[in-house]
């Protein structure tokens, strides 16, 4: 599978969520404020995930850029061993495309959303709980679809 095909599959997973949100927004009455807000948040997260999958698309060597970027990100994540970093250095470009978006989403954004949820709970900030839970659940749904795709391609999922 080529880099472009991997990007396409990952973008399609995010686009499904975008399409669902757009459909629901069209169907919802104008006065359904909270549900409309939730759909807009979901759509924003899905759009962001789509961009994550396409990062590096415009650079001359997208796989090399992603590989370097992923290794730099992994240095900031405490759970990543030298063995996992060696795997990144040696895995195929198509898998790097997949791992770059997946690991960045799970290790930076989802962890931050989870921490923000806990902080908001400490201070009983219902609006922030709602926002961060919606973001977390949407990104989790997309990364789950990405992991399913990765398994079909034989990509490592031990991260």
Coordinates of C-alpha atoms in Angstrom, one line a residue:
X1 CA 0.0 0.0 0.0
X2 CA 1.3 3.5 -0.9
X3 CA 1.6 6.5 1.4
X4 CA -1.3 8.1 -0.5
X5 CA -3.5 5.1 -0.1
X6 CA -2.8 5.0 3.6
X7 CA -3.6 8.7 3.9
X8 CA -6.8 8.2 1.9
X9 CA -8.0 5.3 4.1
X10 CA -7.3 7.3 7.3
X11 CA -8.9 10.5 5.9
X12 CA -12.0 8.4 4.9
X13 CA -12.4 7.3 8.5
X14 CA -12.4 10.9 9.6
X15 CA -14.6 12.0 6.7
X16 CA -17.3 9.5 7.8
X17 CA -17.6 11.3 11.1
X18 CA -17.6 14.7 9.4
X19 CA -20.4 13.5 7.1
X20 CA -22.4 12.1 10.0
X21 CA -22.1 15.4 11.9
X22 CA -23.1 17.5 8.8
X23 CA -26.2 15.3 8.3
X24 CA -27.2 15.6 11.9
X25 CA -26.7 19.3 11.9
X26 CA -29.0 19.6 8.9
X27 CA -31.6 17.6 10.7
X28 CA -31.5 19.2 14.1
X29 CA -33.8 22.0 14.9
X30 CA -32.1 25.4 15.4
X31 CA -33.1 25.5 19.0
X32 CA -31.3 22.2 19.9
X33 CA -28.3 24.1 21.2
X34 CA -26.4 21.4 23.2
X35 CA -26.7 18.7 20.5
X36 CA -25.8 21.2 17.8
X37 CA -22.7 22.2 19.9
X38 CA -21.8 18.5 20.3
X39 CA -22.0 17.9 16.5
X40 CA -19.9 21.0 15.8
X41 CA -17.2 19.8 18.3
X42 CA -17.3 16.3 16.7
X43 CA -17.0 17.7 13.3
X44 CA -14.1 19.9 14.3
X45 CA -12.2 17.0 15.9
X46 CA -12.8 14.8 12.8
X47 CA -11.6 17.6 10.6
X48 CA -8.5 17.9 12.7
X49 CA -7.9 14.1 12.5
X50 CA -8.2 14.3 8.8
X51 CA -5.4 16.9 8.8
X52 CA -3.3 14.8 11.1
X53 CA -3.5 12.0 8.5
X54 CA -2.4 14.4 5.8
X55 CA 0.4 16.0 7.6
X56 CA 3.6 15.9 5.5
X57 CA 1.6 15.6 2.4
X58 CA 3.1 18.8 0.9
X59 CA 6.7 18.1 1.8
X60 CA 9.1 16.6 -0.7
X61 CA 9.8 13.5 1.4
X62 CA 6.7 12.9 3.5
X63 CA 7.7 9.5 4.9
X64 CA 11.2 10.8 6.0
X65 CA 9.6 13.9 7.5
X66 CA 7.0 11.9 9.4
X67 CA 9.7 9.4 10.5
X68 CA 11.9 12.2 11.9
X69 CA 8.9 13.9 13.5
X70 CA 7.6 10.7 15.1
X71 CA 11.0 9.9 16.6
X72 CA 11.2 13.4 18.0
X73 CA 7.7 13.1 19.5
X74 CA 8.5 9.7 20.9
X75 CA 11.4 11.2 22.9
X76 CA 8.8 13.3 24.8
X77 CA 6.6 10.3 25.5
X78 CA 7.8 8.3 28.6
X79 CA 6.3 5.0 27.5
X80 CA 8.4 4.4 24.4
X81 CA 11.4 2.1 24.5
X82 CA 14.4 2.0 22.3
X83 CA 13.0 -1.1 20.7
X84 CA 9.9 0.8 19.6
X85 CA 12.0 3.6 18.3
X86 CA 14.1 1.1 16.3
X87 CA 10.9 -0.3 14.8
X88 CA 10.0 3.2 13.7
X89 CA 13.4 3.7 12.1
X90 CA 13.0 0.5 10.1
X91 CA 9.3 0.1 9.3
X92 CA 7.9 0.8 5.8
X93 CA 6.9 4.3 4.7
X94 CA 3.2 3.4 4.6
X95 CA 3.3 2.2 8.2
X96 CA 5.1 5.5 9.2
X97 CA 2.2 7.4 7.7
X98 CA -0.2 5.5 9.8
X99 CA 1.8 5.6 13.0
X100 CA 2.5 9.3 12.8
X101 CA -1.1 10.3 12.9
X102 CA -2.2 7.5 15.3
X103 CA 0.4 8.0 17.9
X104 CA 0.3 11.7 17.8
X105 CA -3.5 11.6 18.2
X106 CA -3.4 9.1 21.1
X107 CA -0.3 10.4 22.9
X108 CA -0.7 14.1 22.7
X109 CA -4.3 15.0 22.1
X110 CA -6.2 12.2 23.8
X111 CA -4.0 12.3 26.8
X112 CA -4.5 16.0 27.1
X113 CA -8.3 15.7 26.7
X114 CA -8.3 13.1 29.4
X115 CA -6.3 15.3 31.8
X116 CA -8.5 18.3 31.0
X117 CA -11.6 16.2 31.8
X118 CA -10.1 15.3 35.2
X119 CA -9.2 18.9 35.9
X120 CA -12.7 20.1 34.9
X121 CA -14.3 17.5 37.2
X122 CA -12.2 18.8 40.1
X123 CA -13.7 22.2 39.6
X124 CA -17.2 21.1 38.6
X125 CA -16.8 22.8 35.2
X126 CA -19.7 21.1 33.3
X127 CA -19.1 22.9 30.1
X128 CA -15.4 21.9 30.0
X129 CA -16.2 18.3 30.9
X130 CA -18.8 18.2 28.1
X131 CA -16.4 19.7 25.5
X132 CA -13.4 17.5 26.4
X133 CA -15.4 14.3 26.7
X134 CA -16.9 15.0 23.3
X135 CA -13.4 15.6 21.9
X136 CA -11.9 12.6 23.5
X137 CA -14.8 10.2 22.5
X138 CA -14.7 11.5 18.9
X139 CA -10.9 11.1 18.6
X140 CA -11.1 7.6 20.2
X141 CA -13.7 6.6 17.7
X142 CA -11.5 7.7 14.8
X143 CA -8.3 6.2 16.2
X144 CA -10.2 2.9 16.7
X145 CA -11.2 3.0 13.0
X146 CA -7.5 3.7 12.2
X147 CA -6.3 0.8 14.3
X148 CA -8.8 -1.5 12.5
X149 CA -7.5 -0.4 9.2
X150 CA -3.9 -0.8 10.4
X151 CA -4.6 -4.4 11.5
X152 CA -5.9 -5.2 8.0
X153 CA -2.7 -3.9 6.5
X154 CA -0.5 -5.8 9.0
X155 CA 0.8 -2.6 10.7
X156 CA 2.1 -2.8 14.3
X157 CA -0.5 -2.0 16.9
X158 CA 1.6 -2.5 20.0
X159 CA 2.0 1.2 20.7

